[in-house]
Each structure stands twice: as C-alpha cells, then as structure tokens.
PDB file of C-alpha atoms in Angstrom:
ATOM      1  CA  UNK A   1      12.435  23.624  38.187  1.00 48.00           C
ATOM      2  CA  UNK A   2       9.233  23.975  36.223  1.00 50.00           C
ATOM      3  CA  UNK A   3       8.090  21.098  34.084  1.00 51.00           C
ATOM      4  CA  UNK A   4       5.904  21.661  31.054  1.00 42.00           C
ATOM      5  CA  UNK A   5       2.742  19.605  31.389  1.00 41.00           C
ATOM      6  CA  UNK A   6       2.082  17.202  28.518  1.00 41.00           C
ATOM      7  CA  UNK A   7      -0.455  18.224  25.908  1.00 42.00           C
ATOM      8  CA  UNK A   8      -3.796  16.514  26.163  1.00 49.00           C
ATOM      9  CA  UNK A   9      -4.380  13.764  23.579  1.00 49.00           C
ATOM     10  CA  UNK A  10      -6.949  15.853  21.720  1.00 50.00           C
ATOM     11  CA  UNK A  11      -4.905  19.056  21.613  1.00 56.00           C
ATOM     12  CA  UNK A  12      -5.107  20.772  18.209  1.00 55.00           C
ATOM     13  CA  UNK A  13      -1.456  20.006  17.445  1.00 64.00           C
ATOM     14  CA  UNK A  14      -2.134  16.292  17.831  1.00 87.00           C
ATOM     15  CA  UNK A  15      -4.754  16.056  15.082  1.00 95.00           C
ATOM     16  CA  UNK A  16      -2.964  14.719  11.987  1.00 96.00           C
ATOM     17  CA  UNK A  17      -4.033  15.905   8.555  1.00 95.00           C
ATOM     18  CA  UNK A  18      -2.492  12.988   6.562  1.00 96.00           C
ATOM     19  CA  UNK A  19      -1.854  15.357   3.636  1.00 96.00           C
ATOM     20  CA  UNK A  20       1.496  13.831   2.623  1.00 96.00           C
ATOM     21  CA  UNK A  21      -0.015  10.321   2.654  1.00 95.00           C
ATOM     22  CA  UNK A  22      -2.960  11.605   0.605  1.00 96.00           C
ATOM     23  CA  UNK A  23      -0.758  13.204  -2.017  1.00 95.00           C
ATOM     24  CA  UNK A  24       1.626  10.250  -2.294  1.00 94.00           C
ATOM     25  CA  UNK A  25      -1.166   7.666  -2.575  1.00 93.00           C
ATOM     26  CA  UNK A  26      -2.930   9.756  -5.225  1.00 92.00           C
ATOM     27  CA  UNK A  27       0.276  10.183  -7.227  1.00 91.00           C
ATOM     28  CA  UNK A  28       0.973   6.459  -6.862  1.00 88.00           C
ATOM     29  CA  UNK A  29      -2.519   5.669  -8.132  1.00 86.00           C
ATOM     30  CA  UNK A  30      -2.072   8.004 -11.082  1.00 85.00           C
ATOM     31  CA  UNK A  31       1.278   6.461 -12.028  1.00 82.00           C
ATOM     32  CA  UNK A  32       0.004   2.905 -11.681  1.00 79.00           C
ATOM     33  CA  UNK A  33      -3.171   3.789 -13.567  1.00 71.00           C
ATOM     34  CA  UNK A  34      -1.017   4.790 -16.508  1.00 64.00           C
ATOM     35  CA  UNK A  35       1.078   1.623 -16.236  1.00 63.00           C
ATOM     36  CA  UNK A  36      -1.395  -1.134 -15.383  1.00 64.00           C
ATOM     37  CA  UNK A  37      -4.844   0.423 -15.825  1.00 63.00           C
ATOM     38  CA  UNK A  38      -6.194  -1.010 -12.574  1.00 63.00           C
ATOM     39  CA  UNK A  39      -5.993   1.894 -10.166  1.00 65.00           C
ATOM     40  CA  UNK A  40      -8.364   4.491 -11.611  1.00 76.00           C
ATOM     41  CA  UNK A  41     -10.608   4.174  -8.517  1.00 82.00           C
ATOM     42  CA  UNK A  42      -7.493   4.925  -6.439  1.00 82.00           C
ATOM     43  CA  UNK A  43      -7.170   8.314  -8.104  1.00 87.00           C
ATOM     44  CA  UNK A  44     -10.725   9.205  -7.099  1.00 91.00           C
ATOM     45  CA  UNK A  45     -10.364   7.975  -3.515  1.00 93.00           C
ATOM     46  CA  UNK A  46      -6.982   9.732  -3.282  1.00 93.00           C
ATOM     47  CA  UNK A  47      -8.557  13.032  -4.281  1.00 95.00           C
ATOM     48  CA  UNK A  48     -11.251  12.523  -1.633  1.00 96.00           C
ATOM     49  CA  UNK A  49      -8.466  11.908   0.914  1.00 96.00           C
ATOM     50  CA  UNK A  50      -6.713  15.119  -0.161  1.00 96.00           C
ATOM     51  CA  UNK A  51      -9.945  17.094   0.275  1.00 97.00           C
ATOM     52  CA  UNK A  52     -10.452  15.805   3.822  1.00 97.00           C
ATOM     53  CA  UNK A  53      -6.746  16.296   4.623  1.00 96.00           C
ATOM     54  CA  UNK A  54      -6.866  19.939   3.613  1.00 96.00           C
ATOM     55  CA  UNK A  55      -9.978  20.504   5.723  1.00 96.00           C
ATOM     56  CA  UNK A  56      -8.189  19.543   8.955  1.00 96.00           C
ATOM     57  CA  UNK A  57      -5.997  22.659   9.247  1.00 94.00           C
ATOM     58  CA  UNK A  58      -8.790  24.962   8.102  1.00 94.00           C
ATOM     59  CA  UNK A  59     -11.120  23.638  10.760  1.00 96.00           C
ATOM     60  CA  UNK A  60      -8.384  23.925  13.400  1.00 95.00           C
ATOM     61  CA  UNK A  61      -7.787  27.547  12.400  1.00 93.00           C
ATOM     62  CA  UNK A  62     -11.516  28.218  12.840  1.00 95.00           C
ATOM     63  CA  UNK A  63     -11.431  26.577  16.271  1.00 93.00           C
ATOM     64  CA  UNK A  64     -13.594  23.636  15.150  1.00 94.00           C
ATOM     65  CA  UNK A  65     -11.741  20.844  16.978  1.00 96.00           C
ATOM     66  CA  UNK A  66     -14.511  18.271  16.475  1.00 96.00           C
ATOM     67  CA  UNK A  67     -14.736  19.095  12.764  1.00 96.00           C
ATOM     68  CA  UNK A  68     -10.968  18.756  12.449  1.00 96.00           C
ATOM     69  CA  UNK A  69     -11.107  15.356  14.170  1.00 97.00           C
ATOM     70  CA  UNK A  70     -13.844  14.184  11.774  1.00 97.00           C
ATOM     71  CA  UNK A  71     -11.922  15.437   8.737  1.00 97.00           C
ATOM     72  CA  UNK A  72      -8.757  13.725  10.015  1.00 97.00           C
ATOM     73  CA  UNK A  73     -10.621  10.467  10.585  1.00 97.00           C
ATOM     74  CA  UNK A  74     -12.151  10.637   7.098  1.00 97.00           C
ATOM     75  CA  UNK A  75      -8.781  11.460   5.512  1.00 97.00           C
ATOM     76  CA  UNK A  76      -7.243   8.438   7.227  1.00 97.00           C
ATOM     77  CA  UNK A  77     -10.094   6.181   6.076  1.00 97.00           C
ATOM     78  CA  UNK A  78      -9.855   7.322   2.444  1.00 97.00           C
ATOM     79  CA  UNK A  79      -6.067   6.978   2.551  1.00 96.00           C
ATOM     80  CA  UNK A  80      -6.379   3.375   3.697  1.00 97.00           C
ATOM     81  CA  UNK A  81      -8.900   2.703   0.918  1.00 95.00           C
ATOM     82  CA  UNK A  82      -6.547   4.237  -1.665  1.00 93.00           C
ATOM     83  CA  UNK A  83      -3.571   2.328  -0.294  1.00 94.00           C
ATOM     84  CA  UNK A  84      -5.612  -0.887  -0.375  1.00 93.00           C
ATOM     85  CA  UNK A  85      -6.508  -0.289  -4.017  1.00 89.00           C
ATOM     86  CA  UNK A  86      -2.836   0.271  -4.826  1.00 89.00           C
ATOM     87  CA  UNK A  87      -1.735  -2.886  -3.027  1.00 90.00           C
ATOM     88  CA  UNK A  88      -4.494  -4.931  -4.652  1.00 88.00           C
ATOM     89  CA  UNK A  89      -3.652  -3.620  -8.139  1.00 84.00           C
ATOM     90  CA  UNK A  90       0.046  -4.371  -7.709  1.00 84.00           C
ATOM     91  CA  UNK A  91      -0.700  -7.849  -6.318  1.00 87.00           C
ATOM     92  CA  UNK A  92      -3.069  -8.660  -9.193  1.00 83.00           C
ATOM     93  CA  UNK A  93      -0.522  -7.397 -11.696  1.00 80.00           C
ATOM     94  CA  UNK A  94       2.323  -9.444 -10.186  1.00 84.00           C
ATOM     95  CA  UNK A  95       0.207 -12.609  -9.967  1.00 87.00           C
ATOM     96  CA  UNK A  96      -0.975 -12.107 -13.521  1.00 80.00           C
ATOM     97  CA  UNK A  97       2.587 -11.503 -14.730  1.00 80.00           C
ATOM     98  CA  UNK A  98       3.715 -14.733 -13.059  1.00 86.00           C
ATOM     99  CA  UNK A  99       0.722 -16.719 -14.352  1.00 86.00           C
ATOM    100  CA  UNK A 100       0.816 -15.702 -18.035  1.00 83.00           C
ATOM    101  CA  UNK A 101       4.512 -14.980 -18.421  1.00 84.00           C
ATOM    102  CA  UNK A 102       6.293 -11.812 -19.436  1.00 83.00           C
ATOM    103  CA  UNK A 103       5.568 -12.058 -23.175  1.00 86.00           C
ATOM    104  CA  UNK A 104       1.794 -12.395 -22.809  1.00 84.00           C
ATOM    105  CA  UNK A 105       1.760  -9.719 -20.109  1.00 79.00           C
ATOM    106  CA  UNK A 106       3.676  -7.234 -22.240  1.00 82.00           C
ATOM    107  CA  UNK A 107       1.480  -8.023 -25.256  1.00 87.00           C
ATOM    108  CA  UNK A 108      -1.640  -7.261 -23.227  1.00 81.00           C
ATOM    109  CA  UNK A 109      -0.134  -4.033 -21.896  1.00 79.00           C
ATOM    110  CA  UNK A 110       0.649  -2.971 -25.457  1.00 86.00           C
ATOM    111  CA  UNK A 111      -2.964  -3.711 -26.474  1.00 85.00           C
ATOM    112  CA  UNK A 112      -4.222  -1.583 -23.593  1.00 79.00           C
ATOM    113  CA  UNK A 113      -1.919   1.253 -24.577  1.00 81.00           C
ATOM    114  CA  UNK A 114      -3.155   1.108 -28.178  1.00 86.00           C
ATOM    115  CA  UNK A 115      -6.787   1.112 -27.030  1.00 84.00           C
ATOM    116  CA  UNK A 116      -6.173   4.152 -24.851  1.00 78.00           C
ATOM    117  CA  UNK A 117      -4.493   5.978 -27.752  1.00 83.00           C
ATOM    118  CA  UNK A 118      -7.440   5.155 -30.041  1.00 86.00           C
ATOM    119  CA  UNK A 119      -9.921   6.443 -27.466  1.00 81.00           C
ATOM    120  CA  UNK A 120      -7.986   9.673 -26.994  1.00 78.00           C
ATOM    121  CA  UNK A 121      -7.487  10.204 -30.703  1.00 73.00           C
ATOM    122  CA  UNK A 122     -10.929   9.262 -31.910  1.00 58.00           C
TER     123      UNK A 122
END
C-alpha cells in the first residue's frame, strides 16, 4: 500500500487568497455606507484587500511563493481591518439607536439622506 505524503505547510495550495472574504467585506461596507454612512473607510480597505487577494494566485502562477505569502498575509490584514470597521460601525449604530430612540435615529438618517441627495444634485 502506498500512502501519499502530506503536503508541506507552505505548499502553494495551502496559501489562501481570502478573495471571498475580501469581496463580502467590501460589499458589506458599501451596503452599510449607504445605510448608516459610517463605513466609507471600509470600502477603501476592502478594495485594498481585494487587490492583495487577487495578487496571491498570480504570484503562485509565476512561482513566487514568498510573494504569494506576503500578498496573502496583507489580504488577511486588510480583511480584518475592514471587518473591524464594519463591526464598529454596526455597534455604534446600535448603541446610538438604543440611546436616542427610534424616532430620533430615523430623523437623523433622513437628514443624512437629504444631505447626500443635495450634494449629488448640486
């Protein structure tokens, strides 16, 4: 019986690209930015995460294992930053909603929406 030896920890197939996480966190930031106007930085950091995520496979295809590892590490870092921004924005929004009540919260959201429409229109 022949057993297949396990892949080494740093084998090319074991370097994650985090692309799905990058895309989902960026989309989440975009959606929340439209709803609560607190996650605009999350869109930027999410795009940075996507850039690093897409570099991983390209570097692996070129045989640049160390470059792929660096890109993977950077993608993971920027994903955590984006996720942190999302969590912080949601937490602030929930605490604010609880503190001021639903009527004041909705009134403020309507004011923000009107301001954004004025900026886009004028």
